[in-house]
Tab-separated table of C-alpha atoms in Angstrom:
chain	number	residue	atom	x	y	z
A	1	MET	CA	88.100	49.776	157.350
A	2	ASP	CA	90.860	52.411	157.573
A	3	PRO	CA	94.138	51.128	155.992
A	4	LEU	CA	96.094	53.381	158.359
A	5	ILE	CA	95.034	51.826	161.656
A	6	PHE	CA	98.170	49.699	162.034
A	7	TRP	CA	101.419	51.215	163.313
A	8	ALA	CA	104.924	50.178	162.254
A	9	LYS	CA	107.090	52.559	164.301
A	10	SER	CA	106.056	53.746	167.761
A	11	GLY	CA	105.838	57.472	168.396
A	12	ASP	CA	108.454	59.795	169.822
A	13	LYS	CA	108.277	63.225	171.486
A	14	ASP	CA	108.173	65.001	168.115
A	15	HIS	CA	105.646	62.651	166.537
A	16	PRO	CA	103.681	60.885	169.263
A	17	GLU	CA	101.314	59.427	166.659
A	18	GLY	CA	104.052	57.089	165.405
A	19	HIS	CA	104.502	55.927	161.829
A	20	PRO	CA	101.722	53.889	160.179
A	21	LEU	CA	102.471	50.472	158.718
A	22	LEU	CA	101.169	51.451	155.275
A	23	ALA	CA	103.505	54.462	155.298
A	24	HIS	CA	106.527	52.293	156.136
A	25	MET	CA	105.571	49.776	153.449
A	26	LEU	CA	105.445	52.579	150.893
A	27	ASP	CA	108.740	54.011	152.173
A	28	ALA	CA	110.461	50.625	151.838
A	29	ALA	CA	109.009	50.067	148.366
A	30	ALA	CA	110.202	53.517	147.298
A	31	ALA	CA	113.672	52.805	148.669
A	32	ALA	CA	113.823	49.475	146.817
A	33	PHE	CA	112.626	51.084	143.582
A	34	LYS	CA	115.306	53.767	143.727
A	35	ILE	CA	118.025	51.284	144.712
A	36	LEU	CA	117.197	49.231	141.627
A	37	GLU	CA	117.104	52.370	139.508
A	38	ARG	CA	120.813	52.797	140.241
A	39	GLU	CA	121.650	49.222	139.327
A	40	PRO	CA	123.052	48.219	135.931
A	41	GLU	CA	120.699	46.774	133.351
A	42	SER	CA	122.106	43.313	134.047
A	43	THR	CA	120.704	43.444	137.603
A	44	LEU	CA	117.239	44.392	136.406
A	45	ALA	CA	117.458	41.680	133.758
A	46	ALA	CA	118.019	39.151	136.545
A	47	TYR	CA	114.857	40.314	138.336
A	48	ALA	CA	112.944	40.219	135.053
A	49	LYS	CA	114.081	36.636	134.556
A	50	ASP	CA	112.996	35.801	138.122
A	51	TYR	CA	109.457	36.964	137.322
A	52	ASP	CA	109.443	35.968	133.633
A	53	LEU	CA	108.762	39.561	132.573
A	54	ASN	CA	109.994	41.192	129.374
A	55	ASP	CA	109.869	44.771	130.626
A	56	LEU	CA	112.702	45.661	133.019
A	57	LYS	CA	110.694	48.517	134.541
A	58	ASP	CA	107.849	46.113	135.335
A	59	ALA	CA	110.333	43.844	137.118
A	60	GLN	CA	111.667	46.828	139.069
A	61	LYS	CA	108.137	47.781	140.163
A	62	LEU	CA	107.254	44.231	141.157
A	63	ALA	CA	110.443	43.725	143.198
A	64	ALA	CA	109.817	47.013	145.012
A	65	PHE	CA	106.229	45.940	145.722
A	66	PHE	CA	107.394	42.677	147.257
A	67	VAL	CA	109.960	44.481	149.418
A	68	GLY	CA	107.224	46.630	150.942
A	69	LEU	CA	105.549	43.463	152.226
A	70	HIS	CA	108.504	42.656	154.511
A	71	ASP	CA	106.712	44.064	157.572
A	72	LEU	CA	103.208	42.855	156.772
A	73	GLY	CA	103.510	40.700	159.894
A	74	LYS	CA	103.221	43.854	161.987
A	75	ALA	CA	99.514	43.848	161.110
A	76	SER	CA	98.933	41.309	163.875
A	77	ALA	CA	97.845	41.491	167.491
A	78	ILE	CA	101.120	40.115	168.840
A	79	PHE	CA	102.955	43.083	167.340
A	80	GLN	CA	100.332	45.815	167.682
A	81	VAL	CA	99.871	45.185	171.399
A	82	GLN	CA	103.479	46.227	172.099
A	83	TRP	CA	102.759	49.981	171.931
A	84	PRO	CA	99.837	50.980	174.192
A	85	GLU	CA	98.896	54.105	172.235
A	86	GLY	CA	98.893	52.190	168.956
A	87	TRP	CA	96.966	49.305	170.496
A	88	GLN	CA	94.253	51.712	171.639
A	89	LYS	CA	93.801	52.917	168.052
A	90	VAL	CA	93.556	49.321	166.826
A	91	ASN	CA	91.007	48.523	169.575
A	92	ALA	CA	88.934	51.523	168.539
A	93	HIS	CA	88.332	49.786	165.207
A	94	GLY	CA	87.069	46.621	166.866
A	95	LEU	CA	90.317	44.650	166.748
A	96	ASP	CA	91.362	42.888	169.949
A	97	ALA	CA	92.782	39.637	171.315
A	98	LYS	CA	91.608	37.052	173.821
A	99	PRO	CA	92.737	37.960	177.339
A	100	SER	CA	95.999	36.267	178.435
A	101	CYS	CA	96.233	34.447	175.076
A	102	LEU	CA	99.132	36.298	173.483
A	103	PRO	CA	102.559	35.070	174.685
A	104	GLU	CA	104.791	37.595	176.406
A	105	ARG	CA	107.829	38.976	174.608
A	106	GLY	CA	110.860	36.825	175.414
A	107	SER	CA	108.848	33.693	176.173
A	108	LYS	CA	109.422	30.470	174.214
A	109	HIS	CA	106.163	30.991	172.322
A	110	TRP	CA	106.892	34.592	171.367
A	111	VAL	CA	106.697	35.209	167.603
A	112	ALA	CA	108.758	37.922	165.865
A	113	HIS	CA	107.082	40.086	163.242
A	114	GLY	CA	109.276	38.555	160.510
A	115	VAL	CA	107.679	35.178	161.166
A	116	MET	CA	104.243	36.760	161.058
A	117	SER	CA	105.186	38.360	157.719
A	118	VAL	CA	105.823	34.885	156.297
A	119	ILE	CA	102.436	33.621	157.406
A	120	LEU	CA	100.428	36.667	156.353
A	121	THR	CA	102.178	37.253	153.032
A	122	GLU	CA	101.722	33.595	152.128
A	123	SER	CA	97.993	33.758	152.837
A	124	LEU	CA	97.164	37.242	151.535
A	125	LEU	CA	99.165	37.512	148.284
A	126	PRO	CA	97.102	34.792	146.547
A	127	LYS	CA	93.969	36.818	147.322
A	128	LEU	CA	95.378	39.546	145.078
A	129	GLY	CA	95.847	37.010	142.282
A	130	PHE	CA	99.459	35.872	142.805
A	131	PRO	CA	100.151	32.123	142.409
A	132	PHE	CA	100.297	30.341	145.773
A	133	ALA	CA	103.698	28.679	145.245
A	134	PHE	CA	105.164	31.995	144.118
A	135	SER	CA	103.613	33.787	147.104
A	136	SER	CA	105.028	31.183	149.467
A	137	ALA	CA	108.544	31.620	148.054
A	138	VAL	CA	108.300	35.409	148.334
A	139	ALA	CA	106.991	35.147	151.886
A	140	GLU	CA	109.728	32.806	153.086
A	141	LEU	CA	112.595	35.137	152.183
A	142	LEU	CA	110.854	38.429	153.007
A	143	GLY	CA	110.325	37.083	156.498
A	144	ALA	CA	114.096	36.690	156.748
A	145	HIS	CA	114.813	40.386	156.119
A	146	HIS	CA	116.459	40.528	159.556
A	147	GLY	CA	118.667	37.585	158.665
A	148	PHE	CA	116.803	34.528	159.985
A	149	LEU	CA	114.481	32.096	158.252
A	150	ALA	CA	111.333	31.169	160.144
A	151	THR	CA	111.521	27.703	161.673
A	152	PRO	CA	108.574	25.273	161.525
A	153	GLU	CA	108.074	25.746	165.284
A	154	GLU	CA	107.970	29.534	164.899
A	155	ARG	CA	105.450	29.270	162.109
A	156	GLN	CA	103.314	26.982	164.252
A	157	ASN	CA	103.455	29.502	167.098
A	158	GLY	CA	102.529	32.250	164.641
A	159	THR	CA	99.445	30.362	163.536
A	160	TYR	CA	98.519	29.932	167.199
A	161	VAL	CA	98.750	33.643	168.002
A	162	LEU	CA	96.551	34.466	164.995
A	163	ASP	CA	93.883	32.363	166.690
A	164	CYS	CA	94.181	34.707	169.684
A	165	GLU	CA	92.872	37.621	167.633
A	166	THR	CA	89.254	38.746	167.882
A	167	GLY	CA	87.427	41.127	165.591
A	168	PRO	CA	87.786	41.875	161.848
A	169	TRP	CA	91.556	41.421	161.599
A	170	GLU	CA	91.399	39.728	158.205
A	171	GLU	CA	89.275	42.520	156.793
A	172	ALA	CA	91.700	45.118	158.164
A	173	ARG	CA	94.729	43.316	156.716
A	174	GLU	CA	93.086	42.903	153.316
A	175	THR	CA	92.170	46.600	153.283
A	176	LEU	CA	95.788	47.483	154.060
A	177	LEU	CA	97.164	45.208	151.342
A	178	ASN	CA	94.599	46.288	148.745
A	179	GLU	CA	95.442	49.961	149.316
A	180	TYR	CA	99.147	49.221	149.003
A	181	PHE	CA	98.620	47.148	145.835
A	182	LYS	CA	96.381	49.809	144.287
A	183	THR	CA	98.964	52.526	144.949
A	184	LEU	CA	101.915	50.710	143.371
A	185	LYS	CA	100.030	49.439	140.292
A	186	VAL	CA	102.314	46.458	139.684
A	187	PRO	CA	102.045	43.672	137.099
A	188	PHE	CA	101.716	39.997	137.965
A	189	PRO	CA	104.627	37.625	137.338
A	190	ASN	CA	104.362	35.277	134.380
A	191	THR	CA	105.655	32.341	136.369
A	192	LYS	CA	104.164	30.267	139.174
A	193	LYS	CA	107.503	29.663	140.900
A	194	LEU	CA	110.262	31.891	142.262
A	195	GLN	CA	113.633	30.159	142.111
A	196	PRO	CA	116.112	30.263	145.051
A	197	ALA	CA	118.331	32.849	143.308
A	198	GLY	CA	115.330	35.142	142.944
A	199	GLN	CA	114.456	34.640	146.596
A	200	LEU	CA	117.955	35.629	147.713
A	201	ARG	CA	117.943	38.685	145.448
A	202	LEU	CA	114.702	39.778	147.037
A	203	MET	CA	115.921	39.179	150.600
A	204	GLY	CA	119.065	41.253	150.074
A	205	LEU	CA	117.090	44.083	148.514
A	206	ALA	CA	114.531	43.996	151.336
A	207	SER	CA	117.220	44.156	154.030
A	208	PHE	CA	118.878	47.191	152.448
A	209	ALA	CA	115.643	48.998	151.626
A	210	ASP	CA	114.208	48.382	155.104
A	211	TRP	CA	117.387	49.721	156.733
A	212	LEU	CA	117.130	52.881	154.658
A	213	ALA	CA	113.376	53.332	155.051
A	214	SER	CA	113.535	52.800	158.826
A	215	SER	CA	115.642	55.928	159.351
A	216	PRO	CA	113.567	58.953	160.458
A	217	GLU	CA	116.474	61.059	159.205
A	218	HIS	CA	115.702	59.993	155.652
A	219	PHE	CA	111.973	59.227	155.979
A	220	PRO	CA	110.564	61.532	158.687
A	221	TYR	CA	107.427	60.628	160.590
A	222	GLY	CA	104.334	62.793	160.348
A	223	ARG	CA	104.220	63.239	156.573
A	224	PRO	CA	100.657	63.812	155.298
A	225	LEU	CA	98.800	60.631	154.383
A	226	ASP	CA	95.515	62.081	153.166
A	227	ASP	CA	96.610	61.352	149.572
A	228	ILE	CA	98.362	57.952	149.434
A	229	GLU	CA	99.475	58.378	145.811
A	230	HIS	CA	101.128	61.697	146.654
A	231	TYR	CA	102.715	60.145	149.739
A	232	PHE	CA	104.380	57.478	147.605
A	233	GLN	CA	105.693	60.029	145.104
A	234	ASN	CA	107.167	61.976	148.004
A	235	ALA	CA	108.713	58.763	149.365
A	236	LEU	CA	110.405	58.191	146.006
A	237	ALA	CA	111.916	61.671	146.184
A	238	LEU	CA	113.103	61.058	149.753
A	239	ALA	CA	114.663	57.744	148.701
A	240	GLU	CA	116.584	59.521	145.951
A	241	LYS	CA	117.956	62.041	148.449
A	242	ALA	CA	118.788	59.322	150.987
A	243	LEU	CA	120.825	57.322	148.482
A	244	ASP	CA	122.688	60.459	147.463
A	245	LYS	CA	123.419	61.252	151.100
A	246	ILE	CA	124.865	57.817	151.879
A	247	GLN	CA	126.715	57.972	148.553
A	248	TRP	CA	125.048	54.916	147.082
A	249	LEU	CA	125.910	55.963	143.560
A	250	PRO	CA	124.662	54.535	140.245
A	251	ARG	CA	126.426	51.217	139.756
A	252	THR	CA	128.212	51.948	136.496
A	253	PRO	CA	131.484	50.428	135.208
A	254	LEU	CA	134.677	52.356	135.975
A	255	VAL	CA	135.353	52.580	132.247
A	256	GLN	CA	133.094	51.954	129.277
A	257	LYS	CA	135.963	50.623	127.203
A	258	PRO	CA	139.028	49.262	129.030
A	259	PRO	CA	142.435	50.483	127.847
A	260	ARG	CA	145.136	48.146	126.602
A	261	PHE	CA	147.053	46.572	129.482
A	262	GLU	CA	150.233	48.431	128.528
A	263	GLU	CA	148.399	51.773	128.724
A	264	ALA	CA	146.771	50.927	132.025
A	265	PHE	CA	149.582	49.354	134.006
A	266	PHE	CA	153.009	48.418	132.617
A	267	ASP	CA	154.746	49.004	129.293
A	268	LYS	CA	156.101	45.470	129.444
A	269	PRO	CA	153.586	43.020	130.907
A	270	THR	CA	154.919	39.917	132.592
A	271	PRO	CA	154.289	36.510	131.024
A	272	VAL	CA	151.452	35.931	133.482
A	273	GLN	CA	149.853	39.245	132.596
A	274	ARG	CA	150.157	38.563	128.878
A	275	ALA	CA	148.470	35.205	129.409
A	276	VAL	CA	145.555	36.892	131.209
A	277	VAL	CA	145.144	39.484	128.446
A	278	LYS	CA	145.079	36.728	125.833
A	279	ALA	CA	142.630	34.592	127.836
A	280	LEU	CA	140.178	37.498	128.039
A	281	GLU	CA	140.380	38.518	124.384
A	282	ASN	CA	137.291	36.555	123.348
A	283	ALA	CA	135.676	36.080	126.751
A	284	GLU	CA	131.899	36.505	126.821
A	285	GLY	CA	129.566	36.574	129.790
A	286	PRO	CA	130.539	35.737	133.388
A	287	GLN	CA	133.981	34.220	133.817
A	288	VAL	CA	136.021	32.417	136.467
A	289	LEU	CA	139.726	33.142	136.150
A	290	VAL	CA	142.137	31.175	138.363
A	291	LEU	CA	145.647	32.628	138.369
A	292	GLU	CA	148.633	31.066	140.134
A	293	ALA	CA	152.106	32.652	139.966
A	294	PRO	CA	155.093	33.380	142.241
A	295	MET	CA	155.253	36.612	144.223
A	296	GLY	CA	156.160	39.538	141.971
A	297	GLY	CA	154.569	38.014	138.890
A	298	GLY	CA	152.014	40.804	138.589
A	299	LYS	CA	148.909	38.952	139.729
A	300	THR	CA	147.256	42.022	141.279
A	301	GLU	CA	147.505	44.158	138.136
A	302	ALA	CA	146.323	41.207	136.058
A	303	ALA	CA	143.278	40.926	138.344
A	304	PHE	CA	142.614	44.673	138.074
A	305	TYR	CA	142.765	44.431	134.292
A	306	ALA	CA	140.410	41.446	134.284
A	307	HIS	CA	137.989	43.411	136.448
A	308	LEU	CA	138.054	46.453	134.139
A	309	LYS	CA	137.444	44.331	131.069
A	310	LEU	CA	134.747	42.078	132.517
A	311	GLN	CA	132.971	44.887	134.357
A	312	ALA	CA	132.744	46.945	131.190
A	313	GLN	CA	131.601	43.919	129.210
A	314	ASN	CA	129.081	42.492	131.691
A	315	HIS	CA	128.130	45.654	133.612
A	316	HIS	CA	129.179	44.208	136.944
A	317	ARG	CA	128.361	46.443	139.869
A	318	GLY	CA	131.527	46.334	141.992
A	319	LEU	CA	134.690	44.613	143.124
A	320	TYR	CA	135.485	42.580	146.224
A	321	VAL	CA	139.152	41.906	147.001
A	322	ALA	CA	139.637	39.155	149.594
A	323	MET	CA	142.976	38.917	151.384
A	324	PRO	CA	144.144	36.307	153.933
A	325	THR	CA	145.181	38.662	156.771
A	326	THR	CA	144.479	42.090	158.210
A	327	ALA	CA	147.951	43.283	157.195
A	328	THR	CA	147.587	42.228	153.569
A	329	GLY	CA	144.090	43.710	153.505
A	330	ASN	CA	145.438	47.045	154.733
A	331	ALA	CA	148.146	47.020	152.067
A	332	MET	CA	145.668	46.147	149.336
A	333	LEU	CA	143.409	49.028	150.367
A	334	GLU	CA	146.054	51.474	149.206
A	335	ARG	CA	146.685	49.628	145.936
A	336	VAL	CA	143.001	49.401	145.056
A	337	LYS	CA	142.542	53.090	145.782
A	338	ARG	CA	145.691	54.282	143.980
A	339	ASP	CA	146.043	51.850	141.091
A	340	LEU	CA	142.397	51.256	140.261
A	341	LEU	CA	139.766	53.619	141.661
A	342	GLN	CA	141.786	56.845	141.384
A	343	LYS	CA	143.198	55.835	138.037
A	344	PHE	CA	139.988	54.951	136.244
A	345	GLY	CA	136.610	56.623	136.222
A	346	ASP	CA	135.626	60.033	137.536
A	347	ARG	CA	133.148	59.275	140.303
A	348	PRO	CA	133.701	59.665	144.081
A	349	ILE	CA	135.579	56.765	145.627
A	350	ASP	CA	133.276	54.269	147.328
A	351	LEU	CA	135.679	51.950	149.119
A	352	GLN	CA	135.112	49.819	152.216
A	353	LEU	CA	137.640	48.053	154.427
A	354	VAL	CA	135.619	45.295	156.043
A	355	HIS	CA	137.938	43.470	158.439
A	356	GLY	CA	137.336	43.786	162.172
A	357	ALA	CA	140.166	46.258	162.823
A	358	SER	CA	139.277	48.748	160.076
A	359	PHE	CA	138.631	51.407	162.739
A	360	LEU	CA	142.381	51.329	163.523
A	361	ASN	CA	143.434	52.008	159.934
A	362	THR	CA	144.342	55.684	159.649
A	363	SER	CA	144.194	55.782	155.859
A	364	TYR	CA	140.734	54.264	155.848
A	365	LEU	CA	139.428	56.634	158.506
A	366	LYS	CA	140.719	59.615	156.543
A	367	LEU	CA	139.062	58.256	153.430
A	368	LYS	CA	135.779	58.112	155.354
A	369	ASN	CA	136.363	61.532	156.965
A	370	VAL	CA	136.248	60.000	160.440
A	371	GLY	CA	139.640	61.108	161.711
A	372	ASP	CA	142.766	59.562	163.176
A	373	PRO	CA	142.320	56.938	165.942
A	374	GLY	CA	145.418	58.361	167.622
A	375	GLU	CA	144.041	61.874	167.922
A	376	ASN	CA	142.329	61.175	171.242
A	377	GLY	CA	145.254	59.489	172.884
């Protein structure tokens, strides 16, 4: 059975043949691998703990492998039938469905491909040698890569539509998965269970990697697939370029060794700031610091200092500053840029303003090279 019979992306005028499912799985795995390559060691250590692996690179490979399974549910009749040209290719290999059995898109019994990914990943991963409970946990969160967990009713409907299939669908799916597994050469986890934290890590990675891999700008259709190993190596190179283009930079601390507070911010720290410096002197590992002080007490600089120290110590990957209003968020944007990001480190500024009116903030638009909202009237 040909592992390339299933399609993942329908064709366009430039590439009417579409994009095969195996190709998209490899693209997503490559994207995940390169995303993790830019993470600090502490991130990879968390994945290694999830899978009870000692080698961080093995954990990186295994996480990337799992991410590529996010669209395994597309290897089903209910998905394949949606593109006539792709369905004809599937039919040519003896795969079909009972007439009038598959529910129409939009009906109450319709099943999204994410739900099908849960069902198929859960049943097929154990055939490769993965523990069933572990496979089930992986499947549940991979199926939610578009943001929604499969409900019991959806899973029941998914099982029903599998019964609509006729022909060697199982053989075709196993051929697809075996080819994918053989190409990535991943280790098995040393645990039979994946904890909730590991599930969430995997879901977030899958969502990001799928978004990146689904862009024809970064992963063009029509790349040669006669050598699957070579295709994957090319996908890794494309993922590297894509991350550079969107400026997803290596997640390194702003400074390797934080300066003294007096050198970084003020010659004479306030009492509150001195208290924070003292509290962090012997801090180890993750910390929760709760700071209450009147306005003007220097809380923001104290928080910046705490971030510099803890990020350097724990290799944290970023900073999120939450403010109560749009106005205070806008004001803090300037302070974070000026007093933290421009002051420390030498990498390009990667700063997001995430409230709903960010498109009206002139400073933010200039930072993103978008322009001034007032320019067009």
